[in-house]
Amino acid sequence: MKRLAVLIVIFGIAFNAVYAQNINKTQYKEISLADYKAAGDVKERDDTERFKLNVKFLLQAANSVAVQDTEDKLQRFESEKTLGFERGQELVLYVHSTHLPDGGWETEIIDLAEKKE
């Protein structure tokens, strides 16, 4: 019986480590979608930045997620997971984006998407 309890605890820890969305939200800079786009236009950078964005969910096709802000600016991000949100639902996105040396974003990946409270 004790062995079974130990196995359940071990599998629980392993399952949580693999499937939980544990990110350090304090590492993400809150920014508007317009400012996010402008931040990508910087040249001679190839580092990765982390951003927190308030947006509305539009749709997801495969791993491409389309969102918009309150000024109807559109943006697409990549997501490895299927997001289960409805069109128009307000979200908080935590994304990491890598600069292209010539300006723009090379990668724009969603780390976490939460329903806005």
Short mmCIF file of N, CA and C in Angstrom, two decimals:
data_model
loop_
_atom_site.label_atom_id
_atom_site.label_comp_id
_atom_site.label_asym_id
_atom_site.label_seq_id
_atom_site.Cartn_x
_atom_site.Cartn_y
_atom_site.Cartn_z
N MET A 1 0.81 -1.18 0.00
CA MET A 1 0.00 0.00 0.00
C MET A 1 0.86 1.26 0.00
N LYS A 2 1.95 1.23 0.77
CA LYS A 2 2.85 2.38 0.82
C LYS A 2 3.55 2.58 -0.53
N ARG A 3 3.88 1.46 -1.19
CA ARG A 3 4.52 1.56 -2.49
C ARG A 3 3.59 2.20 -3.51
N LEU A 4 2.32 1.85 -3.46
CA LEU A 4 1.34 2.44 -4.37
C LEU A 4 1.23 3.94 -4.12
N ALA A 5 1.21 4.34 -2.87
CA ALA A 5 1.12 5.77 -2.55
C ALA A 5 2.36 6.51 -3.05
N VAL A 6 3.52 5.90 -2.89
CA VAL A 6 4.76 6.52 -3.36
C VAL A 6 4.74 6.65 -4.89
N LEU A 7 4.29 5.60 -5.57
CA LEU A 7 4.20 5.66 -7.04
C LEU A 7 3.24 6.74 -7.50
N ILE A 8 2.11 6.87 -6.83
CA ILE A 8 1.13 7.90 -7.20
C ILE A 8 1.74 9.29 -7.02
N VAL A 9 2.46 9.50 -5.94
CA VAL A 9 3.11 10.80 -5.70
C VAL A 9 4.16 11.07 -6.78
N ILE A 10 4.96 10.08 -7.11
CA ILE A 10 6.00 10.25 -8.13
C ILE A 10 5.38 10.57 -9.48
N PHE A 11 4.34 9.82 -9.88
CA PHE A 11 3.69 10.10 -11.16
C PHE A 11 2.99 11.46 -11.14
N GLY A 12 2.46 11.84 -10.02
CA GLY A 12 1.83 13.16 -9.90
C GLY A 12 2.83 14.28 -10.10
N ILE A 13 3.99 14.16 -9.50
CA ILE A 13 5.04 15.17 -9.66
C ILE A 13 5.52 15.21 -11.10
N ALA A 14 5.74 14.05 -11.69
CA ALA A 14 6.20 13.99 -13.08
C ALA A 14 5.15 14.57 -14.02
N PHE A 15 3.90 14.24 -13.82
CA PHE A 15 2.81 14.73 -14.66
C PHE A 15 2.72 16.25 -14.55
N ASN A 16 2.83 16.78 -13.35
CA ASN A 16 2.77 18.23 -13.15
C ASN A 16 3.94 18.92 -13.83
N ALA A 17 5.12 18.36 -13.75
CA ALA A 17 6.29 18.98 -14.37
C ALA A 17 6.17 19.02 -15.88
N VAL A 18 5.56 18.01 -16.47
CA VAL A 18 5.45 17.94 -17.91
C VAL A 18 4.30 18.78 -18.44
N TYR A 19 3.15 18.74 -17.78
CA TYR A 19 1.95 19.36 -18.34
C TYR A 19 1.52 20.68 -17.70
N ALA A 20 2.08 21.05 -16.60
CA ALA A 20 1.67 22.29 -15.94
C ALA A 20 2.25 23.49 -16.69
N GLN A 21 1.54 24.60 -16.63
CA GLN A 21 2.01 25.82 -17.27
C GLN A 21 2.62 26.69 -16.19
N ASN A 22 3.79 26.33 -15.76
CA ASN A 22 4.47 27.07 -14.71
C ASN A 22 5.47 28.03 -15.36
N ILE A 23 5.14 29.31 -15.34
CA ILE A 23 6.06 30.32 -15.82
C ILE A 23 6.20 31.38 -14.74
N ASN A 24 7.29 32.09 -14.78
CA ASN A 24 7.49 33.20 -13.85
C ASN A 24 6.92 34.46 -14.51
N LYS A 25 5.72 34.82 -14.14
CA LYS A 25 5.02 35.93 -14.79
C LYS A 25 5.71 37.27 -14.56
N THR A 26 6.55 37.36 -13.55
CA THR A 26 7.23 38.63 -13.29
C THR A 26 8.31 38.92 -14.33
N GLN A 27 8.69 37.95 -15.12
CA GLN A 27 9.71 38.15 -16.16
C GLN A 27 9.11 38.77 -17.43
N TYR A 28 7.79 38.92 -17.47
CA TYR A 28 7.12 39.40 -18.67
C TYR A 28 6.74 40.87 -18.51
N LYS A 29 7.12 41.67 -19.48
CA LYS A 29 6.85 43.11 -19.47
C LYS A 29 5.48 43.37 -20.08
N GLU A 30 4.61 44.05 -19.33
CA GLU A 30 3.29 44.38 -19.85
C GLU A 30 3.43 45.48 -20.89
N ILE A 31 2.79 45.26 -22.03
CA ILE A 31 2.96 46.16 -23.17
C ILE A 31 1.70 46.11 -24.03
N SER A 32 1.43 47.20 -24.72
CA SER A 32 0.30 47.21 -25.65
C SER A 32 0.72 46.50 -26.94
N LEU A 33 -0.26 46.11 -27.73
CA LEU A 33 0.04 45.43 -28.98
C LEU A 33 0.78 46.37 -29.94
N ALA A 34 0.41 47.64 -29.97
CA ALA A 34 1.11 48.62 -30.83
C ALA A 34 2.57 48.76 -30.41
N ASP A 35 2.82 48.84 -29.10
CA ASP A 35 4.19 48.95 -28.61
C ASP A 35 4.97 47.65 -28.84
N TYR A 36 4.28 46.52 -28.78
CA TYR A 36 4.91 45.23 -29.06
C TYR A 36 5.42 45.21 -30.50
N LYS A 37 4.58 45.66 -31.43
CA LYS A 37 4.97 45.68 -32.84
C LYS A 37 6.16 46.61 -33.05
N ALA A 38 6.14 47.77 -32.40
CA ALA A 38 7.25 48.73 -32.52
C ALA A 38 8.53 48.16 -31.92
N ALA A 39 8.43 47.41 -30.84
CA ALA A 39 9.61 46.82 -30.22
C ALA A 39 10.30 45.82 -31.14
N GLY A 40 9.54 45.23 -32.04
CA GLY A 40 10.12 44.27 -32.98
C GLY A 40 10.85 44.92 -34.14
N ASP A 41 10.62 46.21 -34.36
CA ASP A 41 11.24 46.90 -35.49
C ASP A 41 12.65 47.40 -35.21
N VAL A 42 13.20 47.05 -34.07
CA VAL A 42 14.56 47.45 -33.70
C VAL A 42 15.55 46.57 -34.46
N LYS A 43 16.57 47.20 -35.05
CA LYS A 43 17.58 46.44 -35.80
C LYS A 43 18.78 46.13 -34.92
N GLU A 44 19.57 45.19 -35.39
CA GLU A 44 20.82 44.78 -34.76
C GLU A 44 20.61 44.17 -33.37
N ARG A 45 19.52 43.47 -33.20
CA ARG A 45 19.29 42.70 -31.97
C ARG A 45 18.92 41.29 -32.38
N ASP A 46 19.33 40.32 -31.58
CA ASP A 46 18.94 38.94 -31.85
C ASP A 46 18.57 38.22 -30.56
N ASP A 47 18.23 39.01 -29.54
CA ASP A 47 17.88 38.44 -28.24
C ASP A 47 16.39 38.14 -28.17
N THR A 48 15.98 37.55 -27.08
CA THR A 48 14.59 37.19 -26.85
C THR A 48 14.03 38.05 -25.73
N GLU A 49 12.81 38.54 -25.94
CA GLU A 49 12.13 39.33 -24.92
C GLU A 49 10.83 38.64 -24.55
N ARG A 50 10.35 38.92 -23.33
CA ARG A 50 9.10 38.34 -22.84
C ARG A 50 8.11 39.47 -22.59
N PHE A 51 6.87 39.25 -23.08
CA PHE A 51 5.85 40.28 -23.00
C PHE A 51 4.53 39.73 -22.47
N LYS A 52 3.79 40.60 -21.81
CA LYS A 52 2.43 40.30 -21.35
C LYS A 52 1.51 41.24 -22.12
N LEU A 53 0.52 40.66 -22.82
CA LEU A 53 -0.38 41.44 -23.67
C LEU A 53 -1.84 41.17 -23.31
N ASN A 54 -2.64 42.22 -23.30
CA ASN A 54 -4.09 42.09 -23.13
C ASN A 54 -4.71 42.19 -24.52
N VAL A 55 -5.37 41.12 -24.94
CA VAL A 55 -5.89 41.03 -26.30
C VAL A 55 -7.25 40.31 -26.31
N LYS A 56 -7.86 40.30 -27.49
CA LYS A 56 -9.07 39.51 -27.72
C LYS A 56 -8.71 38.36 -28.65
N PHE A 57 -9.21 37.20 -28.33
CA PHE A 57 -8.97 36.00 -29.14
C PHE A 57 -9.84 36.07 -30.39
N LEU A 58 -9.25 35.80 -31.55
CA LEU A 58 -10.02 35.74 -32.79
C LEU A 58 -10.20 34.31 -33.26
N LEU A 59 -9.08 33.62 -33.52
CA LEU A 59 -9.17 32.23 -33.98
C LEU A 59 -7.82 31.56 -33.89
N GLN A 60 -7.87 30.24 -33.97
CA GLN A 60 -6.66 29.44 -34.01
C GLN A 60 -6.78 28.45 -35.15
N ALA A 61 -5.77 28.43 -36.01
CA ALA A 61 -5.69 27.47 -37.10
C ALA A 61 -4.36 26.75 -36.94
N ALA A 62 -4.45 25.47 -36.60
CA ALA A 62 -3.25 24.67 -36.29
C ALA A 62 -2.49 25.34 -35.16
N ASN A 63 -1.25 25.75 -35.39
CA ASN A 63 -0.48 26.37 -34.30
C ASN A 63 -0.43 27.90 -34.42
N SER A 64 -1.21 28.48 -35.30
CA SER A 64 -1.25 29.92 -35.49
C SER A 64 -2.48 30.50 -34.79
N VAL A 65 -2.24 31.47 -33.90
CA VAL A 65 -3.30 32.09 -33.11
C VAL A 65 -3.40 33.56 -33.50
N ALA A 66 -4.59 33.98 -33.90
CA ALA A 66 -4.83 35.38 -34.26
C ALA A 66 -5.54 36.08 -33.11
N VAL A 67 -5.03 37.28 -32.77
CA VAL A 67 -5.62 38.09 -31.71
C VAL A 67 -5.71 39.53 -32.20
N GLN A 68 -6.48 40.35 -31.46
CA GLN A 68 -6.54 41.77 -31.77
C GLN A 68 -6.65 42.55 -30.47
N ASP A 69 -6.29 43.83 -30.54
CA ASP A 69 -6.39 44.68 -29.36
C ASP A 69 -7.64 45.54 -29.45
N THR A 70 -7.80 46.46 -28.51
CA THR A 70 -9.00 47.29 -28.47
C THR A 70 -9.06 48.27 -29.64
N GLU A 71 -7.93 48.52 -30.30
CA GLU A 71 -7.89 49.40 -31.46
C GLU A 71 -7.96 48.61 -32.77
N ASP A 72 -8.35 47.35 -32.68
CA ASP A 72 -8.50 46.44 -33.82
C ASP A 72 -7.20 46.14 -34.56
N LYS A 73 -6.06 46.30 -33.91
CA LYS A 73 -4.79 45.89 -34.50
C LYS A 73 -4.71 44.37 -34.38
N LEU A 74 -4.29 43.71 -35.46
CA LEU A 74 -4.22 42.26 -35.49
C LEU A 74 -2.79 41.78 -35.32
N GLN A 75 -2.64 40.60 -34.74
CA GLN A 75 -1.33 39.98 -34.57
C GLN A 75 -1.51 38.47 -34.51
N ARG A 76 -0.53 37.76 -35.03
CA ARG A 76 -0.52 36.30 -34.96
C ARG A 76 0.65 35.85 -34.10
N PHE A 77 0.40 34.82 -33.31
CA PHE A 77 1.42 34.19 -32.50
C PHE A 77 1.36 32.69 -32.74
N GLU A 78 2.42 32.00 -32.37
CA GLU A 78 2.45 30.54 -32.45
C GLU A 78 2.10 29.96 -31.10
N SER A 79 1.38 28.84 -31.12
CA SER A 79 1.07 28.12 -29.89
C SER A 79 1.18 26.63 -30.16
N GLU A 80 1.95 25.95 -29.33
CA GLU A 80 2.09 24.51 -29.47
C GLU A 80 0.84 23.78 -29.00
N LYS A 81 0.04 24.46 -28.19
CA LYS A 81 -1.17 23.86 -27.64
C LYS A 81 -2.41 24.47 -28.26
N THR A 82 -3.46 23.69 -28.31
CA THR A 82 -4.74 24.21 -28.77
C THR A 82 -5.36 25.02 -27.64
N LEU A 83 -5.70 26.26 -27.95
CA LEU A 83 -6.33 27.14 -26.96
C LEU A 83 -7.83 26.99 -27.08
N GLY A 84 -8.50 26.85 -25.99
CA GLY A 84 -9.94 26.60 -26.01
C GLY A 84 -10.77 27.84 -25.73
N PHE A 85 -10.46 28.94 -26.40
CA PHE A 85 -11.17 30.19 -26.14
C PHE A 85 -12.18 30.47 -27.25
N GLU A 86 -13.16 31.29 -26.94
CA GLU A 86 -14.18 31.68 -27.91
C GLU A 86 -13.79 33.00 -28.57
N ARG A 87 -14.25 33.19 -29.79
CA ARG A 87 -13.98 34.43 -30.54
C ARG A 87 -14.46 35.63 -29.72
N GLY A 88 -13.59 36.62 -29.59
CA GLY A 88 -13.92 37.84 -28.86
C GLY A 88 -13.61 37.79 -27.37
N GLN A 89 -13.22 36.63 -26.87
CA GLN A 89 -12.93 36.49 -25.45
C GLN A 89 -11.64 37.24 -25.12
N GLU A 90 -11.66 37.99 -24.02
CA GLU A 90 -10.50 38.77 -23.61
C GLU A 90 -9.50 37.86 -22.90
N LEU A 91 -8.22 38.01 -23.31
CA LEU A 91 -7.16 37.15 -22.80
C LEU A 91 -5.98 37.97 -22.32
N VAL A 92 -5.19 37.33 -21.49
CA VAL A 92 -3.86 37.82 -21.15
C VAL A 92 -2.89 36.80 -21.74
N LEU A 93 -2.05 37.27 -22.66
CA LEU A 93 -1.06 36.39 -23.29
C LEU A 93 0.32 36.68 -22.72
N TYR A 94 1.03 35.62 -22.44
CA TYR A 94 2.43 35.70 -22.05
C TYR A 94 3.21 35.10 -23.21
N VAL A 95 4.01 35.92 -23.89
CA VAL A 95 4.71 35.47 -25.09
C VAL A 95 6.20 35.75 -24.96
N HIS A 96 6.97 34.95 -25.68
CA HIS A 96 8.39 35.28 -25.84
C HIS A 96 8.66 35.39 -27.33
N SER A 97 9.39 36.44 -27.67
CA SER A 97 9.66 36.76 -29.08
C SER A 97 11.14 37.02 -29.26
N THR A 98 11.67 36.51 -30.36
CA THR A 98 13.09 36.66 -30.66
C THR A 98 13.25 37.63 -31.83
N HIS A 99 14.16 38.58 -31.65
CA HIS A 99 14.42 39.59 -32.67
C HIS A 99 15.15 39.01 -33.87
N LEU A 100 14.85 39.55 -35.04
CA LEU A 100 15.66 39.33 -36.24
C LEU A 100 16.70 40.43 -36.30
N PRO A 101 17.94 40.15 -36.68
CA PRO A 101 18.95 41.20 -36.74
C PRO A 101 18.57 42.36 -37.68
N ASP A 102 17.77 42.10 -38.71
CA ASP A 102 17.35 43.14 -39.65
C ASP A 102 16.08 43.86 -39.23
N GLY A 103 15.55 43.52 -38.06
CA GLY A 103 14.31 44.12 -37.58
C GLY A 103 13.15 43.15 -37.75
N GLY A 104 12.19 43.25 -36.88
CA GLY A 104 11.05 42.34 -36.89
C GLY A 104 11.25 41.20 -35.91
N TRP A 105 10.26 40.34 -35.84
CA TRP A 105 10.32 39.20 -34.93
C TRP A 105 10.56 37.92 -35.72
N GLU A 106 11.51 37.13 -35.28
CA GLU A 106 11.76 35.82 -35.90
C GLU A 106 10.77 34.79 -35.38
N THR A 107 10.60 34.75 -34.06
CA THR A 107 9.63 33.85 -33.45
C THR A 107 8.75 34.64 -32.50
N GLU A 108 7.50 34.25 -32.41
CA GLU A 108 6.53 34.89 -31.53
C GLU A 108 5.68 33.77 -30.94
N ILE A 109 6.06 33.29 -29.75
CA ILE A 109 5.47 32.08 -29.21
C ILE A 109 4.72 32.36 -27.91
N ILE A 110 3.51 31.82 -27.82
CA ILE A 110 2.70 31.96 -26.61
C ILE A 110 3.20 30.96 -25.57
N ASP A 111 3.57 31.47 -24.40
CA ASP A 111 3.96 30.61 -23.29
C ASP A 111 2.76 30.25 -22.43
N LEU A 112 1.82 31.19 -22.31
CA LEU A 112 0.64 30.98 -21.48
C LEU A 112 -0.45 31.91 -21.96
N ALA A 113 -1.67 31.42 -22.04
CA ALA A 113 -2.84 32.23 -22.36
C ALA A 113 -3.87 32.02 -21.28
N GLU A 114 -4.31 33.12 -20.67
CA GLU A 114 -5.30 33.04 -19.59
C GLU A 114 -6.50 33.92 -19.92
N LYS A 115 -7.65 33.45 -19.51
CA LYS A 115 -8.86 34.26 -19.63
C LYS A 115 -8.71 35.48 -18.72
N LYS A 116 -8.99 36.65 -19.27
CA LYS A 116 -8.85 37.87 -18.48
C LYS A 116 -9.93 37.92 -17.43
N GLU A 117 -9.54 38.20 -16.21
CA GLU A 117 -10.47 38.25 -15.08
C GLU A 117 -11.14 39.59 -15.00
#
